[in-house]
Each structure stands twice: as structure tokens, then as C-alpha cells.
Amino acid sequence: MTDQELVDRAIKMQEFSYVPYSRFPVGAALECSDGTVFTGCNIENASFGPTICAERTAVAKAVSEGHRDFVRIVIAGRSRELCVPCGVCRQVLREFAPNIEIICLNGAGEERTFTLEELLPHSFGPEYLQ
Ligand code: THU
């Protein structure tokens, strides 16, 4: 899939966001090494705590379908600032893909690519438990 197609998939997912509280839709498109793409949106909850971010929705869909080998993820928000992943999502991505490329978009369609290492340096992962 081209960069632009992956970006378009992420932006499209904002339409499915369930965001009655923040009104901050986020879409994500997660690409696996075999080219499979899993998408996600954020899903909020009246109890706030159970809210799940778009990235984690996409990761849960992928892992539950047997995919764990992630290459890159596009995260698309509508804010002025780039929509970077929250700390919890950084750690969840770290579990499966310490080398993943993270492409963050703002509402104007501007983007910046980060490595996970940049966003979560000196990270803790599965190998520490072996
Ligand atoms: N959110 C995401 O889905 N991904 C991010 O990278 C940042 C935050 C969501 C969670 C919540 O529904 C809303 O954005 C405001 O925090």
C-alpha cells in the first residue's frame, strides 16, 4: 500500500470514532509486514477510563486476527498539533514492534514520521522478562 493510501485509510477511520466527550476523533491504520492493514478509531466511554485510543483498537484487531509483525502506523487527528500516540499506546506498540515507524498527522494533513525509539526511549519490553 502506498503512503498516501495508508494515510487515507487512517483519516477515513475518524468517521467511526465514538467521541461524545472529547469530540476529538482519531483514526489509525496499522500495516503489517505481509501488507495486511488493520484500522482503528477511538472509542470513548461515559466512565472515561475504559476509553480506547485508535491505535490500540487497530492493534487489538490485528493481534486477535493472528498478526503481530507491524511495520508502520498512521495516526490521524484533527487538531493543530500532530496527533502523537499517548504513553499507553507507545508501550502497546513497543510490545510487538520496537522498530515500528509512526506517522502522525494533524488536521491540516501535515505529517511527521517518528521511530518508536524516539517517542519511547529506554523502553521496557518482553525480553526483560525472559
Ligand atoms: N486519542 C487517540 O485515540 N489516540 C491518540 O494518539 C491520542 C488520543 C483519543 C483518546 C480520546 O478518545 C481522545 O483522543 C482525547 O484524548
Tab-separated table of N, CA, C and O and ligand atoms in Angstrom:
chain	number	residue	atom	x	y	z
A	1	MET	N	0.850	-1.200	0.000
A	1	MET	CA	0.000	0.000	0.000
A	1	MET	C	0.888	1.255	0.000
A	1	MET	O	1.890	1.300	0.699
A	2	THR	N	0.501	2.257	-0.763
A	2	THR	CA	1.309	3.478	-0.806
A	2	THR	C	1.124	4.268	0.500
A	2	THR	O	0.143	4.061	1.240
A	3	ASP	N	2.058	5.189	0.743
A	3	ASP	CA	1.959	6.056	1.925
A	3	ASP	C	0.607	6.768	1.942
A	3	ASP	O	-0.072	6.837	2.959
A	4	GLN	N	0.238	7.306	0.782
A	4	GLN	CA	-0.995	8.090	0.712
A	4	GLN	C	-2.231	7.234	0.978
A	4	GLN	O	-3.175	7.672	1.656
A	5	GLU	N	-2.214	6.005	0.481
A	5	GLU	CA	-3.360	5.113	0.732
A	5	GLU	C	-3.499	4.807	2.223
A	5	GLU	O	-4.612	4.780	2.760
A	6	LEU	N	-2.358	4.597	2.876
A	6	LEU	CA	-2.405	4.300	4.314
A	6	LEU	C	-2.910	5.525	5.092
A	6	LEU	O	-3.709	5.389	6.021
A	7	VAL	N	-2.444	6.692	4.688
A	7	VAL	CA	-2.912	7.940	5.312
A	7	VAL	C	-4.424	8.095	5.100
A	7	VAL	O	-5.170	8.418	6.038
A	8	ASP	N	-4.886	7.826	3.891
A	8	ASP	CA	-6.320	7.967	3.601
A	8	ASP	C	-7.161	7.005	4.439
A	8	ASP	O	-8.248	7.356	4.906
A	9	ARG	N	-6.629	5.792	4.627
A	9	ARG	CA	-7.357	4.806	5.450
A	9	ARG	C	-7.486	5.318	6.891
A	9	ARG	O	-8.533	5.172	7.513
A	10	ALA	N	-6.408	5.907	7.408
A	10	ALA	CA	-6.434	6.422	8.788
A	10	ALA	C	-7.418	7.583	8.912
A	10	ALA	O	-8.219	7.630	9.856
A	11	ILE	N	-7.375	8.500	7.980
A	11	ILE	CA	-8.276	9.664	8.038
A	11	ILE	C	-9.733	9.218	7.950
A	11	ILE	O	-10.596	9.699	8.685
A	12	LYS	N	-10.008	8.269	7.082
A	12	LYS	CA	-11.371	7.756	6.901
A	12	LYS	C	-11.933	7.194	8.216
A	12	LYS	O	-13.135	7.316	8.505
A	13	MET	N	-11.052	6.600	9.006
A	13	MET	CA	-11.498	5.970	10.253
A	13	MET	C	-12.018	6.969	11.274
A	13	MET	O	-12.746	6.587	12.199
A	14	GLN	N	-11.653	8.240	11.123
A	14	GLN	CA	-12.175	9.259	12.053
A	14	GLN	C	-13.704	9.282	12.035
A	14	GLN	O	-14.339	9.621	13.023
A	15	GLU	N	-14.278	8.903	10.905
A	15	GLU	CA	-15.744	8.913	10.773
A	15	GLU	C	-16.406	7.936	11.735
A	15	GLU	O	-17.572	8.082	12.076
A	16	PHE	N	-15.671	6.898	12.136
A	16	PHE	CA	-16.248	5.876	13.009
A	16	PHE	C	-15.935	6.116	14.473
A	16	PHE	O	-16.408	5.383	15.350
A	17	SER	N	-15.118	7.120	14.767
A	17	SER	CA	-14.776	7.412	16.154
A	17	SER	C	-16.036	7.657	16.970
A	17	SER	O	-16.966	8.339	16.509
A	18	TYR	N	-16.031	7.123	18.182
A	18	TYR	CA	-17.136	7.378	19.120
A	18	TYR	C	-16.585	8.317	20.186
A	18	TYR	O	-15.861	7.882	21.089
A	19	VAL	N	-16.820	9.607	19.994
A	19	VAL	CA	-16.153	10.618	20.822
A	19	VAL	C	-17.130	11.675	21.375
A	19	VAL	O	-16.938	12.867	21.198
A	20	PRO	N	-18.207	11.229	22.068
A	20	PRO	CA	-19.173	12.213	22.564
A	20	PRO	C	-18.599	13.122	23.641
A	20	PRO	O	-19.158	14.190	23.898
A	21	TYR	N	-17.517	12.730	24.289
A	21	TYR	CA	-16.986	13.506	25.415
A	21	TYR	C	-15.874	14.456	24.986
A	21	TYR	O	-15.905	15.636	25.302
A	22	SER	N	-14.909	13.950	24.251
A	22	SER	CA	-13.796	14.825	23.847
A	22	SER	C	-14.059	15.534	22.521
A	22	SER	O	-13.474	16.566	22.232
A	23	ARG	N	-14.910	14.939	21.701
A	23	ARG	CA	-15.114	15.437	20.324
A	23	ARG	C	-13.767	15.560	19.596
A	23	ARG	O	-13.527	16.503	18.853
A	24	PHE	N	-12.927	14.586	19.842
A	24	PHE	CA	-11.583	14.567	19.265
A	24	PHE	C	-11.397	13.237	18.514
A	24	PHE	O	-10.854	12.270	19.059
A	25	PRO	N	-11.887	13.163	17.280
A	25	PRO	CA	-11.779	11.893	16.544
A	25	PRO	C	-10.346	11.599	16.110
A	25	PRO	O	-9.616	12.501	15.702
A	26	VAL	N	-9.974	10.349	16.252
A	26	VAL	CA	-8.653	9.900	15.810
A	26	VAL	C	-8.852	8.615	15.003
A	26	VAL	O	-9.614	7.731	15.401
A	27	GLY	N	-8.143	8.543	13.884
A	27	GLY	CA	-8.156	7.321	13.082
A	27	GLY	C	-6.752	6.758	12.998
A	27	GLY	O	-5.769	7.501	13.061
A	28	ALA	N	-6.658	5.442	12.850
A	28	ALA	CA	-5.343	4.805	12.737
A	28	ALA	C	-5.382	3.735	11.661
A	28	ALA	O	-6.415	3.092	11.434
A	29	ALA	N	-4.248	3.564	10.994
A	29	ALA	CA	-4.091	2.474	10.020
A	29	ALA	C	-2.737	1.826	10.275
A	29	ALA	O	-1.698	2.487	10.210
A	30	LEU	N	-2.786	0.544	10.589
A	30	LEU	CA	-1.608	-0.216	11.024
A	30	LEU	C	-1.251	-1.220	9.932
A	30	LEU	O	-2.073	-2.069	9.571
A	31	GLU	N	-0.028	-1.116	9.436
A	31	GLU	CA	0.394	-2.005	8.346
A	31	GLU	C	1.310	-3.107	8.886
A	31	GLU	O	2.251	-2.835	9.637
A	32	CYS	N	1.029	-4.330	8.467
A	32	CYS	CA	1.827	-5.489	8.874
A	32	CYS	C	2.855	-5.807	7.787
A	32	CYS	O	2.752	-5.337	6.650
A	33	SER	N	3.835	-6.648	8.153
A	33	SER	CA	4.924	-6.947	7.218
A	33	SER	C	4.434	-7.660	5.956
A	33	SER	O	5.055	-7.558	4.904
A	34	ASP	N	3.309	-8.361	6.045
A	34	ASP	CA	2.776	-9.028	4.842
A	34	ASP	C	1.844	-8.114	4.048
A	34	ASP	O	1.209	-8.552	3.085
A	35	GLY	N	1.753	-6.858	4.461
A	35	GLY	CA	0.937	-5.884	3.727
A	35	GLY	C	-0.486	-5.745	4.239
A	35	GLY	O	-1.208	-4.829	3.823
A	36	THR	N	-0.894	-6.631	5.145
A	36	THR	CA	-2.247	-6.514	5.695
A	36	THR	C	-2.358	-5.226	6.503
A	36	THR	O	-1.427	-4.851	7.217
A	37	VAL	N	-3.499	-4.565	6.380
A	37	VAL	CA	-3.730	-3.314	7.116
A	37	VAL	C	-4.922	-3.484	8.052
A	37	VAL	O	-5.973	-3.995	7.643
A	38	PHE	N	-4.730	-3.074	9.291
A	38	PHE	CA	-5.820	-3.060	10.266
A	38	PHE	C	-6.068	-1.614	10.665
A	38	PHE	O	-5.113	-0.865	10.921
A	39	THR	N	-7.317	-1.237	10.712
A	39	THR	CA	-7.655	0.149	11.030
A	39	THR	C	-8.287	0.229	12.410
A	39	THR	O	-8.739	-0.781	12.960
A	40	GLY	N	-8.333	1.438	12.947
A	40	GLY	CA	-8.971	1.638	14.239
A	40	GLY	C	-9.426	3.068	14.421
A	40	GLY	O	-8.983	3.974	13.701
A	41	CYS	N	-10.340	3.253	15.376
A	41	CYS	CA	-10.782	4.599	15.760
A	41	CYS	C	-10.832	4.628	17.278
A	41	CYS	O	-10.801	3.575	17.923
A	42	ASN	N	-10.900	5.816	17.843
A	42	ASN	CA	-11.030	5.871	19.304
A	42	ASN	C	-12.483	5.645	19.708
A	42	ASN	O	-13.421	6.038	19.000
A	43	ILE	N	-12.630	4.995	20.845
A	43	ILE	CA	-13.956	4.613	21.344
A	43	ILE	C	-14.024	5.031	22.810
A	43	ILE	O	-13.338	4.450	23.662
A	44	GLU	N	-14.821	6.071	23.093
A	44	GLU	CA	-14.882	6.609	24.454
A	44	GLU	C	-15.981	5.950	25.273
A	44	GLU	O	-16.780	5.155	24.749
A	45	ASN	N	-15.984	6.270	26.556
A	45	ASN	CA	-16.939	5.654	27.470
A	45	ASN	C	-17.345	6.674	28.520
A	45	ASN	O	-16.503	7.486	28.951
A	46	ALA	N	-18.600	6.608	28.945
A	46	ALA	CA	-19.102	7.553	29.949
A	46	ALA	C	-18.295	7.476	31.243
A	46	ALA	O	-18.207	8.447	31.995
A	47	SER	N	-17.667	6.350	31.468
A	47	SER	CA	-16.822	6.177	32.654
A	47	SER	C	-15.370	6.568	32.379
A	47	SER	O	-14.472	6.282	33.176
A	48	PHE	N	-15.147	7.196	31.225
A	48	PHE	CA	-13.842	7.762	30.800
A	48	PHE	C	-12.694	6.748	30.774
A	48	PHE	O	-12.013	6.613	29.786
A	49	GLY	N	-12.442	6.070	31.892
A	49	GLY	CA	-11.290	5.171	31.993
A	49	GLY	C	-11.250	4.092	30.924
A	49	GLY	O	-10.175	3.785	30.398
A	50	PRO	N	-12.370	3.488	30.588
A	50	PRO	CA	-12.354	2.422	29.574
A	50	PRO	C	-12.133	2.920	28.141
A	50	PRO	O	-12.078	2.109	27.218
A	51	THR	N	-12.002	4.206	27.950
A	51	THR	CA	-11.754	4.737	26.594
A	51	THR	C	-10.556	4.038	25.964
A	51	THR	O	-9.532	3.827	26.614
A	52	ILE	N	-10.708	3.689	24.682
A	52	ILE	CA	-9.592	3.066	23.967
A	52	ILE	C	-9.200	3.950	22.793
A	52	ILE	O	-10.060	4.455	22.061
A	53	CYS	N	-7.910	4.172	22.644
A	53	CYS	CA	-7.395	5.003	21.558
A	53	CYS	C	-7.474	4.258	20.227
A	53	CYS	O	-7.545	3.026	20.183
A	54	ALA	N	-7.405	5.037	19.154
A	54	ALA	CA	-7.479	4.477	17.799
A	54	ALA	C	-6.364	3.459	17.545
A	54	ALA	O	-6.596	2.402	16.942
A	55	GLU	N	-5.169	3.771	18.023
A	55	GLU	CA	-4.025	2.875	17.799
A	55	GLU	C	-4.250	1.529	18.454
A	55	GLU	O	-3.962	0.473	17.882
A	56	ARG	N	-4.743	1.569	19.693
A	56	ARG	CA	-4.939	0.304	20.409
A	56	ARG	C	-6.109	-0.488	19.826
A	56	ARG	O	-6.100	-1.708	19.869
A	57	THR	N	-7.099	0.201	19.280
A	57	THR	CA	-8.166	-0.522	18.584
A	57	THR	C	-7.571	-1.299	17.414
A	57	THR	O	-7.870	-2.486	17.220
A	58	ALA	N	-6.711	-0.645	16.655
A	58	ALA	CA	-6.097	-1.300	15.484
A	58	ALA	C	-5.195	-2.460	15.918
A	58	ALA	O	-5.224	-3.540	15.301
A	59	VAL	N	-4.414	-2.255	16.976
A	59	VAL	CA	-3.522	-3.325	17.452
A	59	VAL	C	-4.352	-4.518	17.936
A	59	VAL	O	-4.027	-5.676	17.627
A	60	ALA	N	-5.419	-4.256	18.660
A	60	ALA	CA	-6.259	-5.355	19.168
A	60	ALA	C	-6.892	-6.129	18.011
A	60	ALA	O	-6.969	-7.367	18.045
A	61	LYS	N	-7.312	-5.419	16.987
A	61	LYS	CA	-7.886	-6.106	15.822
A	61	LYS	C	-6.826	-6.990	15.165
A	61	LYS	O	-7.089	-8.131	14.795
A	62	ALA	N	-5.616	-6.456	15.029
A	62	ALA	CA	-4.541	-7.204	14.352
A	62	ALA	C	-4.136	-8.436	15.156
A	62	ALA	O	-4.112	-9.558	14.621
A	63	VAL	N	-3.850	-8.239	16.427
A	63	VAL	CA	-3.357	-9.357	17.248
A	63	VAL	C	-4.427	-10.445	17.355
A	63	VAL	O	-4.130	-11.639	17.282
A	64	SER	N	-5.676	-10.025	17.466
A	64	SER	CA	-6.752	-11.014	17.587
A	64	SER	C	-7.030	-11.747	16.285
A	64	SER	O	-7.749	-12.739	16.256
A	65	GLU	N	-6.433	-11.270	15.199
A	65	GLU	CA	-6.547	-11.962	13.900
A	65	GLU	C	-5.238	-12.664	13.553
A	65	GLU	O	-5.023	-13.077	12.411
A	66	GLY	N	-4.330	-12.741	14.523
A	66	GLY	CA	-3.091	-13.500	14.310
A	66	GLY	C	-1.932	-12.711	13.726
A	66	GLY	O	-0.933	-13.289	13.319
A	67	HIS	N	-2.056	-11.379	13.686
A	67	HIS	CA	-0.981	-10.535	13.133
A	67	HIS	C	-0.269	-9.772	14.241
A	67	HIS	O	-0.911	-9.083	15.022
A	68	ARG	N	1.068	-9.896	14.277
A	68	ARG	CA	1.848	-9.193	15.303
A	68	ARG	C	3.057	-8.483	14.732
A	68	ARG	O	3.798	-7.833	15.469
A	69	ASP	N	3.294	-8.658	13.441
A	69	ASP	CA	4.519	-8.147	12.832
A	69	ASP	C	4.227	-6.795	12.169
A	69	ASP	O	3.952	-6.721	10.977
A	70	PHE	N	4.278	-5.717	12.966
A	70	PHE	CA	3.864	-4.406	12.474
A	70	PHE	C	5.039	-3.619	11.913
A	70	PHE	O	6.113	-3.582	12.505
A	71	VAL	N	4.793	-2.954	10.796
A	71	VAL	CA	5.848	-2.196	10.114
A	71	VAL	C	5.665	-0.692	10.335
A	71	VAL	O	6.622	0.025	10.613
A	72	ARG	N	4.437	-0.213	10.168
A	72	ARG	CA	4.194	1.220	10.352
A	72	ARG	C	2.746	1.470	10.713
A	72	ARG	O	1.861	0.644	10.437
A	73	ILE	N	2.528	2.621	11.320
A	73	ILE	CA	1.168	3.011	11.692
A	73	ILE	C	0.982	4.491	11.393
A	73	ILE	O	1.885	5.299	11.636
A	74	VAL	N	-0.164	4.807	10.816
A	74	VAL	CA	-0.542	6.208	10.623
A	74	VAL	C	-1.573	6.555	11.687
A	74	VAL	O	-2.523	5.799	11.912
A	75	ILE	N	-1.373	7.696	12.347
A	75	ILE	CA	-2.309	8.184	13.362
A	75	ILE	C	-2.782	9.565	12.901
A	75	ILE	O	-1.959	10.482	12.730
A	76	ALA	N	-4.087	9.692	12.695
A	76	ALA	CA	-4.616	10.932	12.123
A	76	ALA	C	-5.596	11.595	13.071
A	76	ALA	O	-6.647	11.023	13.399
A	77	GLY	N	-5.233	12.800	13.518
A	77	GLY	CA	-6.138	13.600	14.335
A	77	GLY	C	-6.576	14.822	13.556
A	77	GLY	O	-6.174	15.013	12.401
A	78	ARG	N	-7.387	15.656	14.196
A	78	ARG	CA	-7.872	16.866	13.512
A	78	ARG	C	-7.373	18.129	14.189
A	78	ARG	O	-7.826	19.232	13.884
A	79	SER	N	-6.493	17.981	15.131
A	79	SER	CA	-6.005	19.138	15.884
A	79	SER	C	-4.949	19.912	15.105
A	79	SER	O	-4.476	19.471	14.061
A	80	ARG	N	-4.562	21.052	15.662
A	80	ARG	CA	-3.488	21.848	15.042
A	80	ARG	C	-2.154	21.132	15.232
A	80	ARG	O	-1.310	21.109	14.340
A	81	GLU	N	-1.986	20.553	16.411
A	81	GLU	CA	-0.768	19.784	16.697
A	81	GLU	C	-0.854	18.418	16.021
A	81	GLU	O	-1.944	17.881	15.821
A	82	LEU	N	0.290	17.847	15.717
A	82	LEU	CA	0.317	16.477	15.214
A	82	LEU	C	-0.266	15.553	16.273
A	82	LEU	O	-0.022	15.747	17.464
A	83	CYS	N	-1.001	14.547	15.842
A	83	CYS	CA	-1.584	13.608	16.800
A	83	CYS	C	-0.569	12.502	17.100
A	83	CYS	O	-0.479	11.509	16.375
A	84	VAL	N	0.196	12.705	18.136
A	84	VAL	CA	1.185	11.697	18.553
A	84	VAL	C	0.504	10.690	19.489
A	84	VAL	O	-0.478	11.022	20.150
A	85	PRO	N	1.010	9.475	19.528
A	85	PRO	CA	0.369	8.466	20.388
A	85	PRO	C	0.575	8.754	21.864
A	85	PRO	O	1.628	9.266	22.269
A	86	CYS	N	-0.418	8.421	22.666
A	86	CYS	CA	-0.301	8.604	24.118
A	86	CYS	C	0.710	7.592	24.664
A	86	CYS	O	1.147	6.667	23.968
A	87	GLY	N	1.069	7.766	25.911
A	87	GLY	CA	2.076	6.900	26.526
A	87	GLY	C	1.673	5.436	26.545
A	87	GLY	O	2.501	4.544	26.317
A	88	VAL	N	0.406	5.181	26.805
A	88	VAL	CA	-0.064	3.791	26.854
A	88	VAL	C	0.065	3.152	25.475
A	88	VAL	O	0.544	2.020	25.337
A	89	CYS	N	-0.322	3.876	24.440
A	89	CYS	CA	-0.232	3.323	23.069
A	89	CYS	C	1.225	3.110	22.659
A	89	CYS	O	1.544	2.144	21.965
A	90	ARG	N	2.114	3.988	23.079
A	90	ARG	CA	3.540	3.793	22.772
A	90	ARG	C	4.006	2.468	23.360
A	90	ARG	O	4.712	1.693	22.726
A	91	GLN	N	3.615	2.208	24.587
A	91	GLN	CA	4.032	0.970	25.252
A	91	GLN	C	3.401	-0.253	24.576
A	91	GLN	O	4.044	-1.294	24.429
A	92	VAL	N	2.155	-0.129	24.158
A	92	VAL	CA	1.483	-1.256	23.478
A	92	VAL	C	2.156	-1.546	22.141
A	92	VAL	O	2.395	-2.709	21.794
A	93	LEU	N	2.519	-0.513	21.402
A	93	LEU	CA	3.234	-0.726	20.128
A	93	LEU	C	4.596	-1.354	20.401
A	93	LEU	O	5.065	-2.221	19.654
A	94	ARG	N	5.250	-0.935	21.460
A	94	ARG	CA	6.577	-1.443	21.828
A	94	ARG	C	6.567	-2.957	22.039
A	94	ARG	O	7.522	-3.658	21.723
A	95	GLU	N	5.474	-3.454	22.570
A	95	GLU	CA	5.368	-4.886	22.859
A	95	GLU	C	5.604	-5.735	21.606
A	95	GLU	O	6.269	-6.760	21.652
A	96	PHE	N	5.044	-5.272	20.486
A	96	PHE	CA	5.087	-6.074	19.265
A	96	PHE	C	6.073	-5.557	18.234
A	96	PHE	O	6.528	-6.320	17.378
A	97	ALA	N	6.345	-4.264	18.265
A	97	ALA	CA	7.086	-3.670	17.147
A	97	ALA	C	8.040	-2.567	17.602
A	97	ALA	O	7.798	-1.381	17.362
A	98	PRO	N	9.155	-2.941	18.231
A	98	PRO	CA	10.084	-1.913	18.717
A	98	PRO	C	10.667	-1.046	17.609
A	98	PRO	O	11.157	0.052	17.879
A	99	ASN	N	10.587	-1.521	16.374
A	99	ASN	CA	11.142	-0.741	15.251
A	99	ASN	C	10.067	-0.109	14.371
A	99	ASN	O	10.358	0.315	13.244
A	100	ILE	N	8.854	-0.045	14.843
A	100	ILE	CA	7.759	0.467	14.001
A	100	ILE	C	7.976	1.948	13.670
A	100	ILE	O	8.539	2.716	14.456
A	101	GLU	N	7.513	2.305	12.476
A	101	GLU	CA	7.528	3.700	12.018
A	101	GLU	C	6.163	4.289	12.379
A	101	GLU	O	5.131	3.662	12.115
A	102	ILE	N	6.179	5.470	12.973
A	102	ILE	CA	4.929	6.073	13.452
A	102	ILE	C	4.720	7.394	12.721
A	102	ILE	O	5.493	8.341	12.899
A	103	ILE	N	3.692	7.445	11.906
A	103	ILE	CA	3.429	8.620	11.069
A	103	ILE	C	2.243	9.372	11.671
A	103	ILE	O	1.130	8.839	11.741
A	104	CYS	N	2.506	10.588	12.138
A	104	CYS	CA	1.499	11.360	12.863
A	104	CYS	C	1.005	12.525	12.008
A	104	CYS	O	1.813	13.271	11.444
A	105	LEU	N	-0.308	12.679	11.949
A	105	LEU	CA	-0.904	13.745	11.141
A	105	LEU	C	-1.685	14.720	12.009
A	105	LEU	O	-2.276	14.316	13.024
A	106	ASN	N	-1.754	15.977	11.566
A	106	ASN	CA	-2.668	16.928	12.190
A	106	ASN	C	-3.866	17.133	11.254
A	106	ASN	O	-3.976	16.473	10.212
A	107	GLY	N	-4.747	18.045	11.647
A	107	GLY	CA	-5.963	18.252	10.876
A	107	GLY	C	-5.738	18.861	9.512
A	107	GLY	O	-6.590	18.769	8.625
A	108	ALA	N	-4.584	19.493	9.327
A	108	ALA	CA	-4.261	20.108	8.034
A	108	ALA	C	-3.605	19.092	7.090
A	108	ALA	O	-3.235	19.447	5.969
A	109	GLY	N	-3.430	17.882	7.570
A	109	GLY	CA	-2.802	16.861	6.729
A	109	GLY	C	-1.283	16.897	6.740
A	109	GLY	O	-0.628	16.157	6.016
A	110	GLU	N	-0.736	17.763	7.619
A	110	GLU	CA	0.734	17.783	7.753
A	110	GLU	C	1.139	16.554	8.540
A	110	GLU	O	0.392	16.090	9.405
A	111	GLU	N	2.318	16.034	8.212
A	111	GLU	CA	2.724	14.813	8.895
A	111	GLU	C	4.189	14.820	9.293
A	111	GLU	O	5.007	15.561	8.723
A	112	ARG	N	4.492	13.984	10.269
A	112	ARG	CA	5.880	13.778	10.676
A	112	ARG	C	6.032	12.317	11.083
A	112	ARG	O	5.137	11.762	11.732
A	113	THR	N	7.139	11.749	10.665
A	113	THR	CA	7.388	10.340	10.979
A	113	THR	C	8.386	10.238	12.133
A	113	THR	O	9.418	10.918	12.138
A	114	PHE	N	8.034	9.389	13.081
A	114	PHE	CA	8.901	9.124	14.237
A	114	PHE	C	9.240	7.645	14.288
A	114	PHE	O	8.473	6.814	13.805
A	115	THR	N	10.364	7.332	14.924
A	115	THR	CA	10.595	5.937	15.304
A	115	THR	C	10.037	5.764	16.706
A	115	THR	O	9.889	6.742	17.458
A	116	LEU	N	9.754	4.522	17.054
A	116	LEU	CA	9.275	4.273	18.413
A	116	LEU	C	10.352	4.649	19.429
A	116	LEU	O	10.055	5.179	20.510
A	117	GLU	N	11.592	4.388	19.063
A	117	GLU	CA	12.718	4.707	19.952
A	117	GLU	C	12.745	6.209	20.292
A	117	GLU	O	13.057	6.595	21.417
A	118	GLU	N	12.378	7.033	19.307
A	118	GLU	CA	12.331	8.480	19.574
A	118	GLU	C	11.232	8.822	20.581
A	118	GLU	O	11.410	9.704	21.430
A	119	LEU	N	10.092	8.165	20.441
A	119	LEU	CA	8.934	8.502	21.289
A	119	LEU	C	8.956	7.794	22.634
A	119	LEU	O	8.301	8.224	23.580
A	120	LEU	N	9.679	6.669	22.683
A	120	LEU	CA	9.724	5.892	23.927
A	120	LEU	C	11.139	5.349	24.138
A	120	LEU	O	11.393	4.154	23.989
A	121	PRO	N	12.065	6.249	24.480
A	121	PRO	CA	13.455	5.797	24.664
A	121	PRO	C	13.621	4.921	25.910
A	121	PRO	O	12.823	5.006	26.826
A	122	HIS	N	14.639	4.097	25.889
A	122	HIS	CA	14.965	3.220	27.026
A	122	HIS	C	13.731	2.437	27.480
A	122	HIS	O	13.399	2.393	28.663
A	123	SER	N	13.032	1.867	26.529
A	123	SER	CA	11.740	1.251	26.841
A	123	SER	C	11.869	-0.153	27.417
A	123	SER	O	12.841	-0.867	27.172
A	124	PHE	N	10.856	-0.517	28.149
A	124	PHE	CA	10.747	-1.848	28.752
A	124	PHE	C	9.951	-2.736	27.803
A	124	PHE	O	8.926	-2.316	27.266
A	125	GLY	N	10.434	-3.969	27.600
A	125	GLY	CA	9.726	-4.855	26.679
A	125	GLY	C	9.804	-6.298	27.091
A	125	GLY	O	10.385	-6.634	28.139
A	126	PRO	N	9.242	-7.179	26.261
A	126	PRO	CA	9.118	-8.597	26.611
A	126	PRO	C	10.446	-9.268	26.942
A	126	PRO	O	10.478	-10.166	27.789
A	127	GLU	N	11.526	-8.830	26.307
A	127	GLU	CA	12.812	-9.512	26.534
A	127	GLU	C	13.313	-9.363	27.969
A	127	GLU	O	14.112	-10.148	28.446
A	128	TYR	N	12.796	-8.319	28.659
A	128	TYR	CA	13.210	-8.137	30.058
A	128	TYR	C	12.678	-9.262	30.955
A	128	TYR	O	13.171	-9.459	32.060
A	129	LEU	N	11.670	-9.932	30.495
A	129	LEU	CA	11.018	-10.963	31.319
A	129	LEU	C	11.504	-12.361	31.008
A	129	LEU	O	10.978	-13.334	31.545
A	130	GLN	N	12.507	-12.444	30.133
A	130	GLN	CA	12.995	-13.789	29.754
A	130	GLN	C	14.108	-14.253	30.688
A	130	GLN	O	14.835	-13.465	31.230
B	1	THU	N1	-6.608	9.523	21.388
B	1	THU	C1	-6.319	8.573	20.459
B	1	THU	O1	-7.202	7.824	20.009
B	1	THU	N2	-5.039	8.458	20.024
B	1	THU	C2	-4.035	9.309	20.367
B	1	THU	O2	-2.943	9.171	19.863
B	1	THU	C3	-4.280	10.395	21.323
B	1	THU	C4	-5.608	10.382	21.989
B	1	THU	C5	-8.002	9.702	21.807
B	1	THU	C6	-8.380	9.248	23.176
B	1	THU	C7	-9.625	10.094	23.443
B	1	THU	O3	-10.746	9.456	22.866
B	1	THU	C8	-9.370	11.375	22.673
B	1	THU	O4	-8.345	11.064	21.741
B	1	THU	C9	-8.933	12.554	23.539
B	1	THU	O5	-7.879	12.212	24.360
